[in-house]
Coordinates of C-alpha atoms in Angstrom, one line a residue:
X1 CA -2.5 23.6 8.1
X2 CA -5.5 22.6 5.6
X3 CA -4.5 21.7 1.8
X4 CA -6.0 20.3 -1.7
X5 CA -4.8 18.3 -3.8
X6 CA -5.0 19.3 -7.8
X7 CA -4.4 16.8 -10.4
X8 CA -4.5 18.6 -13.6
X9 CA -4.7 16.4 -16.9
X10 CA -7.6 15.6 -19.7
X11 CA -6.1 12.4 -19.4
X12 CA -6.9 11.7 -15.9
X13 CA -10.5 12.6 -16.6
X14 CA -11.1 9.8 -19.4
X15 CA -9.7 7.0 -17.3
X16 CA -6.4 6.8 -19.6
X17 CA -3.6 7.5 -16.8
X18 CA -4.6 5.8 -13.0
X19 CA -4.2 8.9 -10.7
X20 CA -1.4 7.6 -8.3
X21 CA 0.0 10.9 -7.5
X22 CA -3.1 11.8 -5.1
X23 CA -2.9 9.0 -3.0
X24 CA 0.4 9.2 -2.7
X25 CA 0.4 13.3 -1.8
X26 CA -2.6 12.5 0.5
X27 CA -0.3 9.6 2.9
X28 CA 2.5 12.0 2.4
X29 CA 0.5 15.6 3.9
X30 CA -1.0 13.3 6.5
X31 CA 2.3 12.6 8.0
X32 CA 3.2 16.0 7.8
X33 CA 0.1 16.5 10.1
X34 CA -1.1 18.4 6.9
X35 CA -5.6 17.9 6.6
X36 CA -6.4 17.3 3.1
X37 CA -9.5 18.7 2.9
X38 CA -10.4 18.2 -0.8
X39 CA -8.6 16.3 -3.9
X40 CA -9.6 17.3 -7.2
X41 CA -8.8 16.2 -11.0
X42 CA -9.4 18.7 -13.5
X43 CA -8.8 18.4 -17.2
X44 CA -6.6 21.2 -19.5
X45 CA -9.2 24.1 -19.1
X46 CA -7.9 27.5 -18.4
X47 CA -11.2 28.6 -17.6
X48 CA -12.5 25.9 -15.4
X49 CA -8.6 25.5 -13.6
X50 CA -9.3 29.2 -12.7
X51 CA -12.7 29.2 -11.3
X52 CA -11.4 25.8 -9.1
X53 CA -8.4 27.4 -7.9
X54 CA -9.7 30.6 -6.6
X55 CA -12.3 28.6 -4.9
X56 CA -9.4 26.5 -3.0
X57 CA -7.5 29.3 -2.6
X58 CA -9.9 30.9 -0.3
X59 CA -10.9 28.2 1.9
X60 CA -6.9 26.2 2.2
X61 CA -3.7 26.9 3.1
X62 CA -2.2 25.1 0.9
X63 CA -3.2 23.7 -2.8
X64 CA -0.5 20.8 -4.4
X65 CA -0.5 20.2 -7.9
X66 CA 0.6 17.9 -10.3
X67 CA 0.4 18.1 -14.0
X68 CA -0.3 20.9 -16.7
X69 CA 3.3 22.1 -16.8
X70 CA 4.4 20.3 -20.0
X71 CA 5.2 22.5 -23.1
X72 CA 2.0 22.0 -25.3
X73 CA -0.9 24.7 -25.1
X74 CA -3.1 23.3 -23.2
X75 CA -0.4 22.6 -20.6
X76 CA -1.5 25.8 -18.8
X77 CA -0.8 25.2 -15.1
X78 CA 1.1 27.6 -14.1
X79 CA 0.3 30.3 -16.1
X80 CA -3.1 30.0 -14.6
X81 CA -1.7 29.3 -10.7
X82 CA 0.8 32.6 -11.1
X83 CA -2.7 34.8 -12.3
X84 CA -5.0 33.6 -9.2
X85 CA -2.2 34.3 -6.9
X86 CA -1.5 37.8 -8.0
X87 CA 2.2 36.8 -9.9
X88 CA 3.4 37.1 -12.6
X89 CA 6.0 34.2 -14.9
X90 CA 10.0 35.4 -16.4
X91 CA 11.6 33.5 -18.7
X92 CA 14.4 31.7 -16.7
X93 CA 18.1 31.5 -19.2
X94 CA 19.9 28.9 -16.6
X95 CA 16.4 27.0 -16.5
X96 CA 16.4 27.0 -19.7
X97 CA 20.2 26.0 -20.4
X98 CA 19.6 22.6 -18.0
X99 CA 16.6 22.3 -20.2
X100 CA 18.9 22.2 -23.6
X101 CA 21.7 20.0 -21.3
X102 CA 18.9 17.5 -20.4
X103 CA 17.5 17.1 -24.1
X104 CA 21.7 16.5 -25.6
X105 CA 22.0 13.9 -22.8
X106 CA 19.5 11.2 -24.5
X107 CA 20.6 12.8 -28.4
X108 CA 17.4 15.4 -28.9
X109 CA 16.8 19.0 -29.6
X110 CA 14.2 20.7 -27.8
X111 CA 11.6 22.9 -29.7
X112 CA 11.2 26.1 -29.2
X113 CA 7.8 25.3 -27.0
X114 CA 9.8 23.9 -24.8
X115 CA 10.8 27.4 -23.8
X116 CA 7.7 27.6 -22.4
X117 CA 8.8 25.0 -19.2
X118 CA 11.7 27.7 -18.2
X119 CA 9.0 30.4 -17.3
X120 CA 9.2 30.7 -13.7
X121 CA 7.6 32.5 -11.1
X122 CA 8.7 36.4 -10.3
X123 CA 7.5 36.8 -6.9
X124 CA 7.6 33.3 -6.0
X125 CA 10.1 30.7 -6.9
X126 CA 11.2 28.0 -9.3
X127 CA 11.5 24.5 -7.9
X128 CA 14.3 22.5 -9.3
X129 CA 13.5 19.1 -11.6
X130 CA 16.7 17.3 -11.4
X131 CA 14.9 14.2 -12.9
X132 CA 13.2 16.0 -16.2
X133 CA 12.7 19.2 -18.1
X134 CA 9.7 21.3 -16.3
X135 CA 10.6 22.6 -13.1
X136 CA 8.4 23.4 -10.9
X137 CA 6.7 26.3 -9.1
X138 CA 6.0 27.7 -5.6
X139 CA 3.0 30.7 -5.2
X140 CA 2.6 32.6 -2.9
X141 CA 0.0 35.2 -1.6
X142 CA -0.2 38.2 0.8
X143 CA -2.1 35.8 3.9
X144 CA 0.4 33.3 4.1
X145 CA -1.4 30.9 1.6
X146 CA 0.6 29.0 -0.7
X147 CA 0.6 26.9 -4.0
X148 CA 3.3 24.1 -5.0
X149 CA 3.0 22.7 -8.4
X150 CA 5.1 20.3 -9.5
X151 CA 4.7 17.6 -12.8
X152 CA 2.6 15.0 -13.6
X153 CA 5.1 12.4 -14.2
X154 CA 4.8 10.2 -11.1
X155 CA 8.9 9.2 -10.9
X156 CA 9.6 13.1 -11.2
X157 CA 6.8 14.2 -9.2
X158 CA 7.8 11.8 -6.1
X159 CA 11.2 12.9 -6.5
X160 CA 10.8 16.7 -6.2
X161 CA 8.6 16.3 -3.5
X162 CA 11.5 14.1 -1.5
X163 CA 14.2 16.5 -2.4
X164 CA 12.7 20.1 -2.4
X165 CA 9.2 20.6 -1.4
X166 CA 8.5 18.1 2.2
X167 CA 12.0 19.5 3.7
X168 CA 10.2 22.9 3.1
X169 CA 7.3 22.0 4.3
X170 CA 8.5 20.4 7.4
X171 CA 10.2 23.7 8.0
X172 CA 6.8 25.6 7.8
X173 CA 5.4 23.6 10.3
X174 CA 8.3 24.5 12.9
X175 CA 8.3 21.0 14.4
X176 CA 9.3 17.1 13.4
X177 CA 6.8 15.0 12.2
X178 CA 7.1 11.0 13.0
X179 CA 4.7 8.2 11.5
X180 CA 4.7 4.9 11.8
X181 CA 1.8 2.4 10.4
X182 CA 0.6 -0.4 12.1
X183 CA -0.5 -3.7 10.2
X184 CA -3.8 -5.4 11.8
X185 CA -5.4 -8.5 10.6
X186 CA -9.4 -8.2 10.1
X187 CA -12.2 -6.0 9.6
X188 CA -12.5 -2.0 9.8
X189 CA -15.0 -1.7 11.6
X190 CA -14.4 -4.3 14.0
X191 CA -10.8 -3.1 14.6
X192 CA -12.0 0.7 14.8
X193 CA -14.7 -0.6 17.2
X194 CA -12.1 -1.6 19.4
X195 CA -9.7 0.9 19.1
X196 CA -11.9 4.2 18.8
X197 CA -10.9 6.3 21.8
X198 CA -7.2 6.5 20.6
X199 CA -8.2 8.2 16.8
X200 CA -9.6 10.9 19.1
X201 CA -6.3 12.3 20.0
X202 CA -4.8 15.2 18.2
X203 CA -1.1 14.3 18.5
X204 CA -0.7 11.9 18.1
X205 CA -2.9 11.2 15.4
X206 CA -4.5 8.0 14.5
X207 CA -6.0 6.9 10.9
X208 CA -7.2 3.1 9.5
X209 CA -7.2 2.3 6.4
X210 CA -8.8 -0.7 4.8
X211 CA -7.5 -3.2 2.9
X212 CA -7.9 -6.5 2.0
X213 CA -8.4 -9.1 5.1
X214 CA -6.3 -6.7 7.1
X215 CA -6.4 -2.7 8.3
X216 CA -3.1 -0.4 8.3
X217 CA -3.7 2.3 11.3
X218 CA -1.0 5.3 10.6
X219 CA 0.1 6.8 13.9
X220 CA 1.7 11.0 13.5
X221 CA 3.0 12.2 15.8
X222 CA 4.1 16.2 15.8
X223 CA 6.9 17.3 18.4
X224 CA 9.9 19.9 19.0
X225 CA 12.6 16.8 19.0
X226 CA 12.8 14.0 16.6
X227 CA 13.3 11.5 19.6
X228 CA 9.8 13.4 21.3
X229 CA 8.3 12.3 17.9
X230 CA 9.3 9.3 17.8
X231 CA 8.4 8.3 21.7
X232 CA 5.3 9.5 21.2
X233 CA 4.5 7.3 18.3
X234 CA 6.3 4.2 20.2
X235 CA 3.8 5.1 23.0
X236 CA 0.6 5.1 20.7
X237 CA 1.5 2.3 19.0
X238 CA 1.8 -0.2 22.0
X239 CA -1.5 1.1 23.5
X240 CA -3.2 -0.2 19.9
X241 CA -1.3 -3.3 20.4
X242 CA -2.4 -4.1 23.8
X243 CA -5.6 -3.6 22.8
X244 CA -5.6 -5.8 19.4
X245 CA -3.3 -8.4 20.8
X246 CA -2.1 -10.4 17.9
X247 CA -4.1 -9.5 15.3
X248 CA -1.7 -6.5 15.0
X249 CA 1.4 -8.6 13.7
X250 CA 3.9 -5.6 12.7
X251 CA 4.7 -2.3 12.4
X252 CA 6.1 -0.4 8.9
X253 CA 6.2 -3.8 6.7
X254 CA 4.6 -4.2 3.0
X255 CA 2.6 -7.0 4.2
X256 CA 1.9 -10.2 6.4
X257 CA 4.4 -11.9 3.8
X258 CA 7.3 -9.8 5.1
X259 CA 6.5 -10.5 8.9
X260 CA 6.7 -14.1 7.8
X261 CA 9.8 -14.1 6.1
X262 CA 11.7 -12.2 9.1
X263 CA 10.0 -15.3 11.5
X264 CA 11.3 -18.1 9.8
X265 CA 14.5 -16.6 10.0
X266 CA 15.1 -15.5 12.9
X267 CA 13.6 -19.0 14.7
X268 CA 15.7 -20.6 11.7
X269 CA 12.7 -22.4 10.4
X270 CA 11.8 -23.1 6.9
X271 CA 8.3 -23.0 5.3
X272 CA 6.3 -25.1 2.4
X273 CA 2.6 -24.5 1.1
X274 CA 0.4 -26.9 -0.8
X275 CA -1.9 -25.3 -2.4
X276 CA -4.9 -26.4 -4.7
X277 CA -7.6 -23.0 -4.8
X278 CA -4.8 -20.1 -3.9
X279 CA -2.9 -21.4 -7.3
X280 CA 0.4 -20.7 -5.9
X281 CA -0.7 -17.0 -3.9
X282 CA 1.2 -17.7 -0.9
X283 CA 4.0 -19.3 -2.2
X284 CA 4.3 -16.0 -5.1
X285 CA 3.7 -13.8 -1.7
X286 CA 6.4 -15.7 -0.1
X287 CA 8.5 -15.3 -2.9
X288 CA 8.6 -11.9 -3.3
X289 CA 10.1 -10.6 -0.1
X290 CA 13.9 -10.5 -0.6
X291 CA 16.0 -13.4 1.4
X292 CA 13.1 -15.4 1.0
X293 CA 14.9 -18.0 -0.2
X294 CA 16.4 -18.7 3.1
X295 CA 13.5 -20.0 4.5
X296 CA 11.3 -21.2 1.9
X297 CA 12.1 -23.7 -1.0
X298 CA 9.0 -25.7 -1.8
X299 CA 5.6 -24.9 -2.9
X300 CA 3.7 -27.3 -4.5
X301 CA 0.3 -26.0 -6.9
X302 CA -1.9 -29.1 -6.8
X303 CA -5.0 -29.0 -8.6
X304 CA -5.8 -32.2 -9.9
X305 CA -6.1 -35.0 -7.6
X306 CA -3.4 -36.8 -8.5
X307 CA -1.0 -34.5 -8.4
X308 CA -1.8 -34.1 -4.8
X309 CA -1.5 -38.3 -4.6
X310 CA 1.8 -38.1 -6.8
X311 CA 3.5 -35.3 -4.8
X312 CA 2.4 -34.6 -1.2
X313 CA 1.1 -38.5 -0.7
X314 CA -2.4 -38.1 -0.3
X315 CA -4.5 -40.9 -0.2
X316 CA -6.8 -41.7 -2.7
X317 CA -8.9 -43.5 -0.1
X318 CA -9.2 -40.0 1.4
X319 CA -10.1 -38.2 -1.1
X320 CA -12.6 -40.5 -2.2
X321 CA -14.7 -41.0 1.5
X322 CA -14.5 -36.8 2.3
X323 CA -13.8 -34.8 -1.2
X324 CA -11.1 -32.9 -2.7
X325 CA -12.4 -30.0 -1.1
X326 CA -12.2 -31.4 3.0
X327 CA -10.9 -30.8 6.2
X328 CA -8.9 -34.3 6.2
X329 CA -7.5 -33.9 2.6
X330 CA -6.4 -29.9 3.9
X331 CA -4.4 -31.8 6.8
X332 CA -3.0 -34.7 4.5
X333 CA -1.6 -32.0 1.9
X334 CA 0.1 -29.7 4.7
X335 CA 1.6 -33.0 6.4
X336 CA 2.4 -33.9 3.2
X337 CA 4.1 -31.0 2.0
X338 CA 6.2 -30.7 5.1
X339 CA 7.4 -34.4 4.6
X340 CA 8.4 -34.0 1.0
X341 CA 9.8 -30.8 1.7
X342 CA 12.0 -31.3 4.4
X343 CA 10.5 -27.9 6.3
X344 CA 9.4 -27.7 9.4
X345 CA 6.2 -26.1 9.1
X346 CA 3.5 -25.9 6.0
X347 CA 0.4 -24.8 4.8
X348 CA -2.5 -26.9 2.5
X349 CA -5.3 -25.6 1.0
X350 CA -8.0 -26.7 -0.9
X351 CA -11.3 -24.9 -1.4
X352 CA -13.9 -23.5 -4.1
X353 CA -13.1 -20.3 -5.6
X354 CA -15.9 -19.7 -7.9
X355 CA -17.5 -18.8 -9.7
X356 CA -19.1 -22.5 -10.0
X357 CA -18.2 -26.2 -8.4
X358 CA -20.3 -26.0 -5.6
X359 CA -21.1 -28.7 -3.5
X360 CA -24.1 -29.7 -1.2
X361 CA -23.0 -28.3 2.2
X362 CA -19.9 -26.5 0.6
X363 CA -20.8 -23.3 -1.4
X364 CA -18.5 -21.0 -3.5
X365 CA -16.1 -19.6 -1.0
X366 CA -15.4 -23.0 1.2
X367 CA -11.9 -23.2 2.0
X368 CA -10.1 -25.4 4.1
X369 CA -6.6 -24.5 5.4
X370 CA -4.4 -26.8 7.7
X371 CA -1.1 -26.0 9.1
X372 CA 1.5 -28.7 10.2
X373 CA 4.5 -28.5 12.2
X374 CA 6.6 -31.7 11.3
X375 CA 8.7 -30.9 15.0
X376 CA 5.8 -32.0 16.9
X377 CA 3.5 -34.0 14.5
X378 CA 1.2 -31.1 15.6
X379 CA -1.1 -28.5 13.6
X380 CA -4.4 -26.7 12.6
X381 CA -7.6 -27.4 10.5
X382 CA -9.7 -24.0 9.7
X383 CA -13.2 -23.9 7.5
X384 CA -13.0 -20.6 6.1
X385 CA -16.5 -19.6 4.9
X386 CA -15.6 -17.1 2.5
X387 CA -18.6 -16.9 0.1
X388 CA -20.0 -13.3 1.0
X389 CA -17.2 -12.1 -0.6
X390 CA -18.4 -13.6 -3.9
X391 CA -15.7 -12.8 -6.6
X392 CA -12.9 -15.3 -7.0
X393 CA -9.9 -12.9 -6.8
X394 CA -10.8 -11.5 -3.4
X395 CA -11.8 -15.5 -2.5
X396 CA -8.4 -16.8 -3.4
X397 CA -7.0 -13.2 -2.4
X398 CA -8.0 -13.8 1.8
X399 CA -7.4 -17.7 1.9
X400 CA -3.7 -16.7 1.2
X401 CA -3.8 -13.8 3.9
X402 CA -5.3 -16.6 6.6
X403 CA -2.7 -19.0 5.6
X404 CA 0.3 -16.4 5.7
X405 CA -1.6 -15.9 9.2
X406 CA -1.5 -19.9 10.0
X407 CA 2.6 -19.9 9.1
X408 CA 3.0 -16.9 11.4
X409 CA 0.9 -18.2 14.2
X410 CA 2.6 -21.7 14.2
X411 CA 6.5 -19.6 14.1
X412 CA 5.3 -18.1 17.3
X413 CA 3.7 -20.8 18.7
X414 CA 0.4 -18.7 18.8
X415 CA -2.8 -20.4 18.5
X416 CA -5.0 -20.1 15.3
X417 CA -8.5 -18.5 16.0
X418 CA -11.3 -20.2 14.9
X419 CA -9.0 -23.7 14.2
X420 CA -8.8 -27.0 15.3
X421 CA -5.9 -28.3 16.6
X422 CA -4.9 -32.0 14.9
X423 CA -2.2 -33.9 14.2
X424 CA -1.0 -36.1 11.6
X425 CA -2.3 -39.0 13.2
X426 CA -5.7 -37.6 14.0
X427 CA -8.5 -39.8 12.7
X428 CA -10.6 -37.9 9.4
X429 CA -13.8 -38.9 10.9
X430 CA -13.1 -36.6 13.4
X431 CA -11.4 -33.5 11.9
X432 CA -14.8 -32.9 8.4
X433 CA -15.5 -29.5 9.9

């Protein structure tokens, strides 16, 4: 099954409203197995609405909408949908009575162009809006194409699509659909390099997408059972893993922050960062996975140089011979947040974020990240050479991703890439990378 995605709204147009609801009907057709083959944003134009929707009409199966089915005038929607698909719109009393009902529950009275949101479809049918006042609609024509159209409000949009419109969809497609998404730390095209044979099957299917520091690769599978669904993603998914080893650190998680979290815990291990560039990133990262408290109780934001004296014991002899920004001042801070801490494992950071403050040998984008484990007096020095990437929110952005990485790494007893392994008692001389 091919389908488009409509977004209907002047709003969307000028930049006012951020179009969510296309992204999230595009991830949620492609696990259906559904090919998007367009997405389209359209302003309030009856005219320009028409000419666009008999154009997708003849070359898709499907066409989703959202927005245009408000009460105003230029909310025209489905009056437009019901025309290019050869039906024709009733009023609707019991549509309209749960209209009336949902106005008296938050104290209002609903005008009478309101009436205009109980007009429903008279060879097709209305699709219920238990979470607002315009339901929404369902087209049909005489090949088997089909049109859904359901509101613009994101919260009521998601929600009919949950409740009514995927069950009915899944039922079209006379099969269960299973996805799971696989987290992979670095590059698109490196990981796709790697990997490219398996995005070639058809079921399962295989998609990247890029974000940043890391790629998320959605695995679909399509099958009579549930359990053959879900086999045949299991299946797929360990075939990418053997290939990316552990760069792919988890399946169906928000982020690297999550995998963390769920490490420290289950190895009962606690965490701590330092952090001078980062400003805190992977400590508010840390902190925003649930239960995190569990495993993490320090961070420490250290900008100034004595603050990183004062609280994670530094020494200013250090700082003075190598620089703030240094491989041995990196190591001191992650020691040194472990030790005041208590945890057994922490992260320091210091670096250049931009967009000035750089130094001879050390542009804009020099980071150095150490790791220390207090249980062995063991850890890791990394120069992160991060200046291609040139603004300062995408800098700061990937030095928390590789230091998330470092705290994962050390849980696991993995080594770091790229990192040099010290320990608190290594001599600085020997660890300025």
């Amino acid at each position: 099954m091919t389908a488009e995605i409509i977004c209907v709204g002047t709003e969307l147009l000028l930049g006012d409203i951020l179009n969510t609801n296309a992204q999230f009907l595009s991830r949620e057709l492609a696990e259906l197995g559904i090919s998007v083959l367009h997405q389209h944003v359209i302003g309030d134009n009856p005219q320009r609405l028409r000419e666009l929707v008999a154009q997708a009409a003849a070359r898709s199966d499907l066409l989703v909408f959202s927005g245009g089915l408000g009460p105003t005038e230029d909310d025209l929607t489905k009056e437009t949908v019901a025309q290019t698909f050869g039906d024709t719109l009733a009023f609707d009393a019991a549509e309209w009575d749960k209209i009336v009902a949902f106005f008296a529950r938050t104290n209002r009275t609903p005008t009478e162009n309101n009436r205009k949101q109980a007009m429903v479809p008279v060879r097709g049918h209305k699709i219920p809006n238990d979470h607002g006042t315009a339901p929404g609609a369902w087209f049909e024509d005489g090949r088997g194409h089909c049109a859904v159209l359901m509101p613009g409000v994101p919260r009521e949009m998601k929600a009919m699509w949950a409740e009514q419109i995927r069950p009915a969809l899944e039922q079209r497609q006379n099969c269960t659909i299973h996805s799971h998404t696989l987290r992979v730390l670095g590059g698109e095209s490196s990981i796709a390099s790697k990997v490219a044979p398996l995005f070639a099957s058809a079921n399962p299917t295989a998609a990247i997408y890029c974000k940043t520091g890391e790629c998320e690769i959605r695995v679909t599978a399509r099958a009579a059972t549930a359990a053959q669904a879900e086999t045949a993603c299991t299946e797929r998914l360990a075939e990418f893993r053997a290939i990316l080893g552990d760069a792919a650190y988890d399946v169906d998680v928000p982020g690297l922050e999550y995998t963390v979290v769920r490490l420290l815990r289950e190895k009962g291990l606690h965490a701590a960062t330092a952090e001078s560039c980062t400003g805190g990133l992977v400590a508010q990262r840390l902190t925003g996975v649930p239960g995190a408290s569990e495993v993490f109780g320090y961070g420490f934001v250290t900008y100034a140089e004595t603050a990183k004296q004062k609280l994670l014991g530094v020494d200013p002899a250090l700082i003075r011979r190598w620089n703030v920004v240094s491989g041995p001042v990196a190591v001191a801070m992650a020691f040194g947040a472990a030790a005041a801490s208590g945890a057994e494992l922490a992260v320091g950071i210091t670096g250049i974020a931009g967009p000035g403050g750089a130094l001879p040998g050390k542009p804009v984008g020099t980071v150095y990240l150490a790791g220390a484990d207090a249980r062995t007096g063991t850890g890791w020095l990394q120069r992160l050479a991060l200046s291609g990437y040139g603004e300062r929110a995408v800098i700061r952005a990937r030095a928390a991703l590789y230091a998330l990485d470092m705290l994962r790494r050390m849980a696991l007893a993995l080594p770091v890439p790229g990192a040099l392994p010290v320990t608190s008692a290594t001599p600085a001389e020997t660890i300025d990378l």
